[in-house]
Amino acid sequence: MILLCLVIGFLPCSFAQLPLQQAITLTLQHYPALKVKKSLYEAAEVHTTDVKHQWWPSMKVLDEVNAGTDNGIYGSYFPMSTIPSTSGGIRDRNRSDVVSGNIALAQLQWDVFNFGAYRSKREEALQQQKVYSFDADITANDLTVSVIQDYMRMLQYYSLMRIQADNIARTRSVQQAVTVIVLHGLKPGVDSSIAAAELSKARLNYLDMQNGYNQVRMHLGVLTGLDSAAILPDTMYNTGLLQLLESAVDTIKVEEEHPALQYYNALFMQQKKHEEVIRKETMPKVSLMAAGWMRGSSIQYNDAYNRNLWSGLGYDRRNYLAGVSLVYNFTDIGHTRDKMREQRIRTQAAENQLEASHTLLDNQLMQAQINIRTSMDKLLEMPAQLNAARAAAMQKMALYKGGLTNIIEVTNALYVLNRAETDLIQTHNDAWQALFMQAFASNHLQQLVQHLESARKN
């Protein structure tokens, strides 16, 4: 660690390590996409309340003052537009005298019974609210997966940087030894050039790892809201990796409570509820209607005009009216059938999406279990490769100093050692990916993270 931080001069050793659980918590608190989903869920709650209130009656109150002529004629017409109404004024000729009038109205209309249409709309609104809730859950789950993937990649790059730092130190040591031997005339000068080239290559490899490390930290900083320079992975997670692989259970199954399955199941149920809404739209409606109104006019009951227009602003006549109506649109049945056929197709599509999601999770779980077994076998075999590579590198260097081999054999041995160390890091990463894939597919992500945090603290 000291070599990596001081000699290479890159890693911010003054910053505290960021645990995985803290990174997930910060992301779920900070990331705007999740806030958007929560706001949409709150809007769905308000919409559900609005739908519940649609059962309320309609009550209108108005007061109107008018001035104009009053000339009427017998006959009927459809009110296709806003046509002013004239009361009385039926006489043998028109009069251009201006009259005044006043009317106040209170009207009530209440659809008291519509054969379940209100209930179907309320149930659809509640189901839509569940869709938004599960959508927020699946977003939170996807963000958790994204944080875990970034954290594992950051841990991988961090470990690769440490390996490359060690490789640089080894290569520099070899170069120094080769330079001394060349200066004493025991080896040709080309050996010194080859050693310098290998050192430069090691530094270039380190820069590649550094670039990848910075990119992952930057993305993790966007998710968590932290300064990317302050993010440092906790390498203690690798200590219990083999035990986690050995304790993985092959009999684990995909849970129906998985956020993805709950979301697509909610979508499926919403489509079914909308079918019911469409079906109920064709049912009759029973309505209560009531009205009370008062009128005044400057024209007297005997058709005598009052020149004082203020006399028409009072209320001279009062009336009320109440009734019950039954409305049924017979001609809408065919149109409703067309909408039902369309909606059934949408419902079938939602059901197919639910089945596809379940199949995908089953496949991911099976693949993860295969990868877990493979990673466990590889981790058990890795020490043999690593120990043999280290021994070969030491022996080749000793032979070179004794004049029994050439610089190419030494660089090849160093390459084999570096590859063995890199393979170990890659195997660790593959094992973590398999564990988290299994946890994701079986809906045990949070349990695995909590287990890692407990093991890290111990």
Coordinates of N, CA and C in Angstrom, one line a residue, residues 70-74 85-91 295 299 303:
D70 N -87.6 41.0 -26.1 CA -88.3 39.8 -25.7 C -89.4 39.6 -26.8
N71 N -89.0 38.8 -27.8 CA -89.8 38.5 -28.9 C -89.7 37.0 -29.2
G72 N -90.9 36.3 -29.0 CA -90.9 34.8 -29.2 C -91.8 34.4 -30.2
I73 N -91.7 33.0 -30.6 CA -92.6 32.4 -31.6 C -92.7 31.0 -31.2
Y74 N -93.8 30.4 -31.7 CA -94.0 28.9 -31.4 C -93.1 28.1 -32.3
S85 N -82.4 31.8 -24.7 CA -83.8 31.4 -24.6 C -84.7 32.6 -24.3
T86 N -85.9 32.7 -24.9 CA -86.9 33.7 -24.7 C -88.1 33.2 -24.1
S87 N -88.6 33.7 -23.0 CA -89.8 33.2 -22.3 C -90.9 34.2 -22.6
G88 N -92.0 33.7 -23.2 CA -93.1 34.5 -23.5 C -92.8 35.4 -24.7
G89 N -93.4 36.5 -24.7 CA -93.1 37.4 -25.9 C -93.7 37.0 -27.2
I90 N -94.8 36.1 -27.1 CA -95.4 35.7 -28.4 C -96.5 36.7 -28.7
R91 N -96.3 37.4 -29.7 CA -97.3 38.4 -30.1 C -97.3 38.5 -31.6
R295 N -86.8 34.0 -10.7 CA -86.7 34.9 -11.8 C -87.3 36.2 -11.5
I299 N -91.0 43.0 -17.4 CA -92.3 42.8 -18.1 C -93.3 42.2 -17.1
D303 N -98.1 41.3 -19.9 CA -97.3 41.8 -21.1 C -97.1 43.3 -21.1

